GROMACS .gro file of C-alpha atoms in nm:
model
  339
    1MET     CA    1   0.000   0.000   0.000
    2LEU     CA    2   0.288   0.233   0.080
    3ARG     CA    3   0.430   0.175  -0.269
    4HIS     CA    4   0.106   0.299  -0.428
    5PHE     CA    5   0.087   0.596  -0.189
    6LYS     CA    6   0.445   0.713  -0.238
    7PRO     CA    7   0.408   0.832  -0.602
    8GLN     CA    8   0.083   1.012  -0.513
    9PHE     CA    9   0.254   1.173  -0.213
   10GLN     CA   10   0.545   1.288  -0.432
   11THR     CA   11   0.304   1.434  -0.687
   12LEU     CA   12   0.110   1.616  -0.414
   13LEU     CA   13   0.433   1.746  -0.258
   14PHE     CA   14   0.557   1.873  -0.595
   15ALA     CA   15   0.225   2.046  -0.666
   16THR     CA   16   0.230   2.209  -0.322
   17ILE     CA   17   0.586   2.339  -0.371
   18LEU     CA   18   0.496   2.470  -0.717
   19PHE     CA   19   0.185   2.646  -0.581
   20ILE     CA   20   0.389   2.808  -0.303
   21ALA     CA   21   0.657   2.918  -0.551
   22LEU     CA   22   0.402   3.074  -0.785
   23GLY     CA   23   0.231   3.239  -0.492
   24ALA     CA   24   0.563   3.383  -0.378
   25ASN     CA   25   0.617   3.538  -0.721
   26THR     CA   26   0.282   3.720  -0.710
   27ALA     CA   27   0.255   3.786  -0.338
   28GLY     CA   28   0.294   4.148  -0.259
   29ALA     CA   29   0.249   4.245  -0.626
   30ASP     CA   30   0.023   4.521  -0.755
   31GLN     CA   31  -0.258   4.407  -0.984
   32ILE     CA   32  -0.439   4.602  -1.256
   33THR     CA   33  -0.733   4.497  -1.471
   34LEU     CA   34  -0.816   4.695  -1.784
   35HIS     CA   35  -1.162   4.756  -1.927
   36ASN     CA   36  -1.086   4.508  -2.208
   37GLY     CA   37  -1.023   4.235  -1.951
   38ASP     CA   38  -0.641   4.228  -1.966
   39ARG     CA   39  -0.480   4.168  -1.628
   40ILE     CA   40  -0.136   4.302  -1.535
   41THR     CA   41   0.066   4.201  -1.230
   42GLY     CA   42   0.374   4.394  -1.124
   43THR     CA   43   0.474   4.707  -0.935
   44VAL     CA   44   0.321   5.050  -0.993
   45VAL     CA   45   0.614   5.287  -1.049
   46ASP     CA   46   0.453   5.625  -1.117
   47ALA     CA   47   0.194   5.803  -1.330
   48LYS     CA   48   0.168   6.140  -1.503
   49GLY     CA   49   0.016   6.281  -1.819
   50GLY     CA   50  -0.266   6.025  -1.798
   51LYS     CA   51  -0.022   5.731  -1.826
   52LEU     CA   52   0.053   5.485  -1.545
   53ASN     CA   53   0.391   5.306  -1.556
   54ILE     CA   54   0.410   4.955  -1.418
   55LEU     CA   55   0.713   4.726  -1.383
   56THR     CA   56   0.640   4.357  -1.440
   57PRO     CA   57   0.859   4.047  -1.382
   58TYR     CA   58   0.805   3.935  -1.743
   59ALA     CA   59   0.869   4.262  -1.932
   60ALA     CA   60   1.031   4.600  -1.903
   61LYS     CA   61   0.842   4.894  -1.758
   62PHE     CA   62   0.553   4.995  -1.980
   63ALA     CA   63   0.265   5.244  -1.967
   64VAL     CA   64  -0.111   5.202  -1.966
   65ALA     CA   65  -0.373   5.473  -2.004
   66MET     CA   66  -0.521   5.554  -1.664
   67ASP     CA   67  -0.873   5.593  -1.805
   68GLN     CA   68  -0.854   5.231  -1.927
   69ILE     CA   69  -0.799   5.093  -1.575
   70ALA     CA   70  -1.109   4.912  -1.444
   71THR     CA   71  -0.962   4.780  -1.118
   72ILE     CA   72  -0.637   4.829  -0.929
   73GLU     CA   73  -0.488   4.684  -0.610
   74THR     CA   74  -0.156   4.808  -0.476
   75ASP     CA   75   0.037   4.625  -0.206
   76ALA     CA   76   0.228   4.933  -0.089
   77PRO     CA   77   0.109   5.294  -0.034
   78VAL     CA   78   0.133   5.535  -0.326
   79THR     CA   79   0.132   5.916  -0.329
   80LEU     CA   80  -0.141   6.083  -0.535
   81ARG     CA   81  -0.123   6.447  -0.636
   82PHE     CA   82  -0.445   6.600  -0.764
   83TYR     CA   83  -0.513   6.893  -0.997
   84SER     CA   84  -0.659   7.067  -0.693
   85THR     CA   85  -0.299   7.055  -0.549
   86GLU     CA   86  -0.423   6.816  -0.274
   87ILE     CA   87  -0.180   6.535  -0.188
   88LEU     CA   88  -0.298   6.201  -0.043
   89LYS     CA   89  -0.109   5.883   0.039
   90GLY     CA   90  -0.232   5.526   0.081
   91ARG     CA   91  -0.300   5.192  -0.085
   92LEU     CA   92  -0.524   5.178  -0.391
   93ALA     CA   93  -0.805   4.922  -0.407
   94THR     CA   94  -1.125   4.857  -0.600
   95ARG     CA   95  -1.454   4.795  -0.422
   96GLU     CA   96  -1.794   4.759  -0.594
   97GLY     CA   97  -1.663   4.914  -0.913
   98GLN     CA   98  -1.512   5.218  -0.739
   99ILE     CA   99  -1.140   5.287  -0.712
  100LEU     CA  100  -1.054   5.382  -0.355
  101LEU     CA  101  -0.758   5.523  -0.168
  102LEU     CA  102  -0.781   5.315   0.148
  103ALA     CA  103  -0.828   5.480   0.485
  104SER     CA  104  -0.542   5.619   0.692
  105GLU     CA  105  -0.524   5.768   1.041
  106GLU     CA  106  -0.623   6.110   0.903
  107ARG     CA  107  -0.916   6.010   0.678
  108SER     CA  108  -1.158   5.740   0.570
  109ASP     CA  109  -1.164   5.558   0.236
  110THR     CA  110  -1.154   5.812  -0.050
  111VAL     CA  111  -1.314   5.753  -0.392
  112ILE     CA  112  -1.069   5.833  -0.674
  113ALA     CA  113  -1.155   5.975  -1.019
  114TRP     CA  114  -0.865   5.933  -1.262
  115ASP     CA  115  -0.934   6.260  -1.444
  116GLN     CA  116  -0.868   6.446  -1.116
  117VAL     CA  117  -0.528   6.281  -1.054
  118ARG     CA  118  -0.232   6.485  -1.174
  119SER     CA  119   0.033   6.225  -1.086
  120ILE     CA  120   0.122   5.920  -0.878
  121ASN     CA  121   0.461   5.886  -0.704
  122VAL     CA  122   0.597   6.192  -0.883
  123PRO     CA  123   0.804   6.448  -0.683
  124ASP     CA  124   0.651   6.783  -0.589
  125ILE     CA  125   0.867   6.962  -0.844
  126THR     CA  126   0.856   6.832  -1.202
  127TRP     CA  127   1.009   6.943  -1.532
  128SER     CA  128   0.857   6.879  -1.875
  129GLY     CA  129   0.920   7.021  -2.217
  130ASN     CA  130   0.984   6.982  -2.589
  131ILE     CA  131   1.267   7.033  -2.836
  132PHE     CA  132   1.183   7.054  -3.206
  133LEU     CA  133   1.371   7.101  -3.533
  134GLY     CA  134   1.241   7.152  -3.886
  135GLY     CA  135   1.384   7.264  -4.217
  136ALA     CA  136   1.376   7.246  -4.594
  137HIS     CA  137   1.627   7.259  -4.880
  138GLN     CA  138   1.570   7.311  -5.251
  139ALA     CA  139   1.835   7.320  -5.524
  140GLY     CA  140   1.819   7.360  -5.902
  141ASN     CA  141   1.629   7.644  -6.065
  142THR     CA  142   1.593   7.795  -5.718
  143ASP     CA  143   1.830   7.756  -5.426
  144ARG     CA  144   1.629   7.780  -5.106
  145MET     CA  145   1.702   7.675  -4.750
  146SER     CA  146   1.508   7.723  -4.427
  147LEU     CA  147   1.557   7.618  -4.066
  148THR     CA  148   1.333   7.630  -3.759
  149PHE     CA  149   1.452   7.541  -3.410
  150GLY     CA  150   1.261   7.573  -3.087
  151ALA     CA  151   1.235   7.454  -2.729
  152ASP     CA  152   1.003   7.500  -2.435
  153ALA     CA  153   1.008   7.383  -2.075
  154VAL     CA  154   0.781   7.403  -1.770
  155ARG     CA  155   0.881   7.361  -1.406
  156ARG     CA  156   0.576   7.288  -1.190
  157SER     CA  157   0.520   7.252  -0.817
  158PRO     CA  158   0.194   7.260  -0.619
  159GLU     CA  159   0.251   7.630  -0.543
  160ASP     CA  160   0.401   7.776  -0.861
  161ARG     CA  161   0.492   7.729  -1.229
  162PHE     CA  162   0.785   7.859  -1.434
  163SER     CA  163   0.767   7.851  -1.816
  164LEU     CA  164   1.037   7.909  -2.078
  165SER     CA  165   1.017   7.909  -2.458
  166PHE     CA  166   1.251   7.989  -2.747
  167LEU     CA  167   1.206   7.994  -3.125
  168TYR     CA  168   1.459   8.069  -3.400
  169ASN     CA  169   1.387   8.093  -3.775
  170TYR     CA  170   1.635   8.130  -4.061
  171ALA     CA  171   1.587   8.122  -4.438
  172GLU     CA  172   1.771   8.226  -4.750
  173GLU     CA  173   1.693   8.211  -5.121
  174ASP     CA  174   1.950   8.225  -5.402
  175GLY     CA  175   2.212   8.326  -5.148
  176GLU     CA  176   2.007   8.616  -5.012
  177LEU     CA  177   1.886   8.621  -4.653
  178THR     CA  178   1.504   8.628  -4.637
  179THR     CA  179   1.428   8.537  -4.274
  180ARG     CA  180   1.615   8.565  -3.946
  181ASP     CA  181   1.433   8.616  -3.620
  182ALA     CA  182   1.443   8.495  -3.262
  183TYR     CA  183   1.164   8.491  -3.005
  184GLY     CA  184   1.187   8.409  -2.636
  185SER     CA  185   0.952   8.424  -2.340
  186MET     CA  186   0.959   8.360  -1.966
  187LYS     CA  187   0.665   8.350  -1.728
  188TYR     CA  188   0.636   8.287  -1.356
  189ASP     CA  189   0.299   8.194  -1.202
  190TYR     CA  190   0.229   8.178  -0.830
  191PHE     CA  191  -0.096   8.001  -0.731
  192PHE     CA  192  -0.296   8.174  -0.458
  193THR     CA  193  -0.565   7.904  -0.494
  194PRO     CA  194  -0.577   7.587  -0.706
  195ARG     CA  195  -0.712   7.796  -0.998
  196PHE     CA  196  -0.622   8.161  -0.935
  197TYR     CA  197  -0.263   8.283  -0.976
  198GLY     CA  198  -0.049   8.592  -1.011
  199LEU     CA  199   0.209   8.617  -1.288
  200LEU     CA  200   0.509   8.805  -1.422
  201SER     CA  201   0.586   8.768  -1.793
  202VAL     CA  202   0.876   8.869  -2.018
  203GLU     CA  203   0.872   8.846  -2.399
  204LEU     CA  204   1.156   8.930  -2.636
  205LEU     CA  205   1.160   8.947  -3.017
  206LYS     CA  206   1.445   9.024  -3.257
  207ASP     CA  207   1.357   9.049  -3.629
  208ARG     CA  208   1.555   9.255  -3.879
  209PHE     CA  209   1.280   9.232  -4.142
  210LYS     CA  210   1.042   9.404  -3.899
  211ASP     CA  211   1.304   9.670  -3.823
  212LEU     CA  212   1.331   9.531  -3.468
  213ASN     CA  213   1.669   9.523  -3.304
  214LEU     CA  214   1.481   9.418  -2.990
  215ARG     CA  215   1.120   9.426  -2.875
  216ALA     CA  216   1.079   9.376  -2.500
  217VAL     CA  217   0.749   9.336  -2.315
  218VAL     CA  218   0.755   9.303  -1.935
  219GLY     CA  219   0.469   9.314  -1.689
  220PRO     CA  220   0.263   9.159  -1.408
  221GLY     CA  221  -0.086   9.015  -1.422
  222VAL     CA  222  -0.331   8.758  -1.290
  223GLY     CA  223  -0.458   8.431  -1.435
  224TYR     CA  224  -0.738   8.181  -1.385
  225GLN     CA  225  -0.739   7.811  -1.480
  226VAL     CA  226  -1.079   7.736  -1.631
  227TRP     CA  227  -0.982   7.376  -1.715
  228ASP     CA  228  -0.677   7.175  -1.616
  229ASP     CA  229  -0.706   6.797  -1.656
  230THR     CA  230  -0.546   6.525  -1.866
  231ARG     CA  231  -0.763   6.599  -2.172
  232LYS     CA  232  -0.804   6.976  -2.181
  233GLY     CA  233  -0.671   7.297  -2.034
  234LEU     CA  234  -0.759   7.665  -2.057
  235ASP     CA  235  -0.586   7.955  -1.879
  236LEU     CA  236  -0.715   8.312  -1.908
  237GLU     CA  237  -0.477   8.597  -1.814
  238ALA     CA  238  -0.493   8.975  -1.785
  239GLY     CA  239  -0.243   9.240  -1.680
  240VAL     CA  240  -0.041   9.544  -1.779
  241ALA     CA  241   0.304   9.561  -1.939
  242TYR     CA  242   0.583   9.797  -2.035
  243PHE     CA  243   0.627   9.773  -2.415
  244SER     CA  244   0.958   9.881  -2.569
  245GLU     CA  245   1.078   9.868  -2.931
  246ASP     CA  246   1.444   9.932  -3.017
  247ARG     CA  247   1.436   9.976  -3.395
  248ILE     CA  248   1.721   9.924  -3.638
  249ASP     CA  249   1.640  10.223  -3.860
  250GLY     CA  250   1.320  10.374  -3.725
  251GLU     CA  251   1.257  10.573  -3.410
  252ASP     CA  252   1.264  10.386  -3.079
  253GLU     CA  253   0.936  10.377  -2.884
  254GLN     CA  254   0.812  10.284  -2.536
  255TRP     CA  255   0.459  10.277  -2.397
  256ILE     CA  256   0.227  10.108  -2.147
  257THR     CA  257  -0.009   9.840  -2.273
  258ALA     CA  258  -0.260   9.591  -2.141
  259ARG     CA  259  -0.183   9.220  -2.171
  260LEU     CA  260  -0.463   8.972  -2.246
  261ALA     CA  261  -0.387   8.605  -2.305
  262ALA     CA  262  -0.561   8.269  -2.354
  263ILE     CA  263  -0.366   7.942  -2.334
  264PHE     CA  264  -0.558   7.638  -2.460
  265ARG     CA  265  -0.482   7.268  -2.508
  266TYR     CA  266  -0.697   6.973  -2.608
  267GLN     CA  267  -0.616   6.604  -2.647
  268ILE     CA  268  -0.824   6.522  -2.955
  269THR     CA  269  -0.724   6.154  -2.960
  270PRO     CA  270  -0.458   5.957  -2.765
  271TRP     CA  271  -0.213   6.037  -3.047
  272LEU     CA  272  -0.327   6.386  -3.158
  273ARG     CA  273  -0.305   6.707  -2.950
  274PHE     CA  274  -0.393   7.070  -3.031
  275THR     CA  275  -0.253   7.373  -2.849
  276ASP     CA  276  -0.301   7.745  -2.899
  277THR     CA  277  -0.156   8.051  -2.724
  278LEU     CA  278  -0.309   8.389  -2.803
  279ILE     CA  279  -0.155   8.709  -2.660
  280LEU     CA  280  -0.303   9.053  -2.727
  281TYR     CA  281  -0.142   9.386  -2.630
  282PRO     CA  282  -0.393   9.673  -2.663
  283HIS     CA  283  -0.224  10.014  -2.652
  284LEU     CA  284  -0.344  10.208  -2.345
  285GLU     CA  285  -0.230  10.549  -2.471
  286ASP     CA  286  -0.338  10.534  -2.837
  287GLY     CA  287  -0.681  10.376  -2.870
  288GLY     CA  288  -0.723  10.123  -3.150
  289GLU     CA  289  -0.356  10.027  -3.173
  290TYR     CA  290  -0.249   9.680  -3.067
  291THR     CA  291   0.000   9.396  -3.117
  292LEU     CA  292  -0.108   9.032  -3.142
  293ARG     CA  293   0.063   8.695  -3.148
  294ASN     CA  294  -0.118   8.362  -3.199
  295ASP     CA  295   0.084   8.039  -3.182
  296ALA     CA  296  -0.115   7.725  -3.278
  297THR     CA  297   0.024   7.371  -3.301
  298LEU     CA  298  -0.107   7.029  -3.398
  299ILE     CA  299   0.109   6.749  -3.254
  300THR     CA  300   0.091   6.389  -3.379
  301SER     CA  301   0.259   6.119  -3.169
  302LEU     CA  302   0.505   5.889  -3.347
  303GLY     CA  303   0.560   5.666  -3.044
  304SER     CA  304   0.779   5.689  -2.737
  305ALA     CA  305   0.876   6.056  -2.689
  306TRP     CA  306   0.880   6.152  -3.059
  307SER     CA  307   0.613   6.337  -3.254
  308LEU     CA  308   0.549   6.552  -3.560
  309ARG     CA  309   0.470   6.916  -3.490
  310LEU     CA  310   0.273   7.130  -3.735
  311GLY     CA  311   0.285   7.491  -3.621
  312ASN     CA  312   0.135   7.819  -3.738
  313ILE     CA  313   0.224   8.161  -3.596
  314TRP     CA  314   0.027   8.473  -3.678
  315GLU     CA  315   0.178   8.806  -3.573
  316ARG     CA  316   0.001   9.138  -3.626
  317ASP     CA  317   0.114   9.493  -3.553
  318SER     CA  318  -0.161   9.749  -3.616
  319ASP     CA  319   0.099  10.029  -3.651
  320PRO     CA  320   0.421   9.879  -3.793
  321ALA     CA  321   0.739  10.059  -3.897
  322PRO     CA  322   0.740  10.221  -4.245
  323GLY     CA  323   0.771   9.959  -4.518
  324VAL     CA  324   0.670   9.671  -4.285
  325LYS     CA  325   0.343   9.485  -4.338
  326LYS     CA  326   0.093   9.452  -4.055
  327ASP     CA  327   0.061   9.073  -4.069
  328ASP     CA  328   0.313   8.790  -4.067
  329PHE     CA  329   0.216   8.423  -4.106
  330ARG     CA  330   0.455   8.130  -4.066
  331THR     CA  331   0.372   7.758  -4.099
  332THR     CA  332   0.635   7.496  -4.013
  333LEU     CA  333   0.659   7.118  -3.987
  334ALA     CA  334   0.913   6.987  -3.737
  335LEU     CA  335   1.024   6.672  -3.557
  336GLN     CA  336   0.971   6.703  -3.183
  337TYR     CA  337   1.116   6.524  -2.882
  338SER     CA  338   0.935   6.552  -2.546
  339PHE     CA  339   1.081   6.504  -2.200
   0.00000   0.00000   0.00000
């Protein structure tokens, strides 16, 4: 009888060891189920920009869209930062179809909406930005060359935001220079509330074909975030500014102007994003005169951090220097890298 029992005992022992080993591999792991039924086991690393990164034992770290997560269970506490600037810490779990941040000593279970979560396990201060480069070359009956280079970056914390941007354009045709200009801007925002902020902005423009050795616009203002979530954003700003134009040939001028701005973004699809920044400077001393700049972009993701950037800039000066047209339009196509 023992002979017949021994093989069964060995089989049972092997199955028990295998079960324990498999359980050890998944014990303490975070688990995610997507709306399509896919199940992922691993460790939640972080999340931002609507993407949650998870490290699995069978693959490298990869990202899933947060709005596609149906259920989530984390073994260890995570830190959630919300668009309201609130910060909460705890384990994530799913109960009766609701995603919860489990109770702590300071609070009870908290229901989580993904579109209100700015980030998970991301430091208070973050940097993000883009670098893009575009150009064209034509040879033969016409020799033409153009180059566009730009970069922008944003440093964000729960209390403030610092933005930088730079754009350079160069073109020549048949050996003659036709375009050379540089634009730069800096803006600091301090949030008094989650939506209301004060700001200080600086804008600089150098363009020889507009008779501008340097245009400088500096001034304070206030702003209000109408929308700020993973899909859309809209900031409205108003203030005053000192407007100075150092001209190459014409007479230099300085005056006080208002500053009105609208900054809009919209994620049309997971791979297509539209942004637009409109800044208007109405002259406070001479009614009816103004300067306007509208920068619109359509960005198509190519995968990873790369994308194609189609941009259009419209600049208008209601009272330009002699021989300079009121309107300038520029459309460029560039390869962009985001960080």
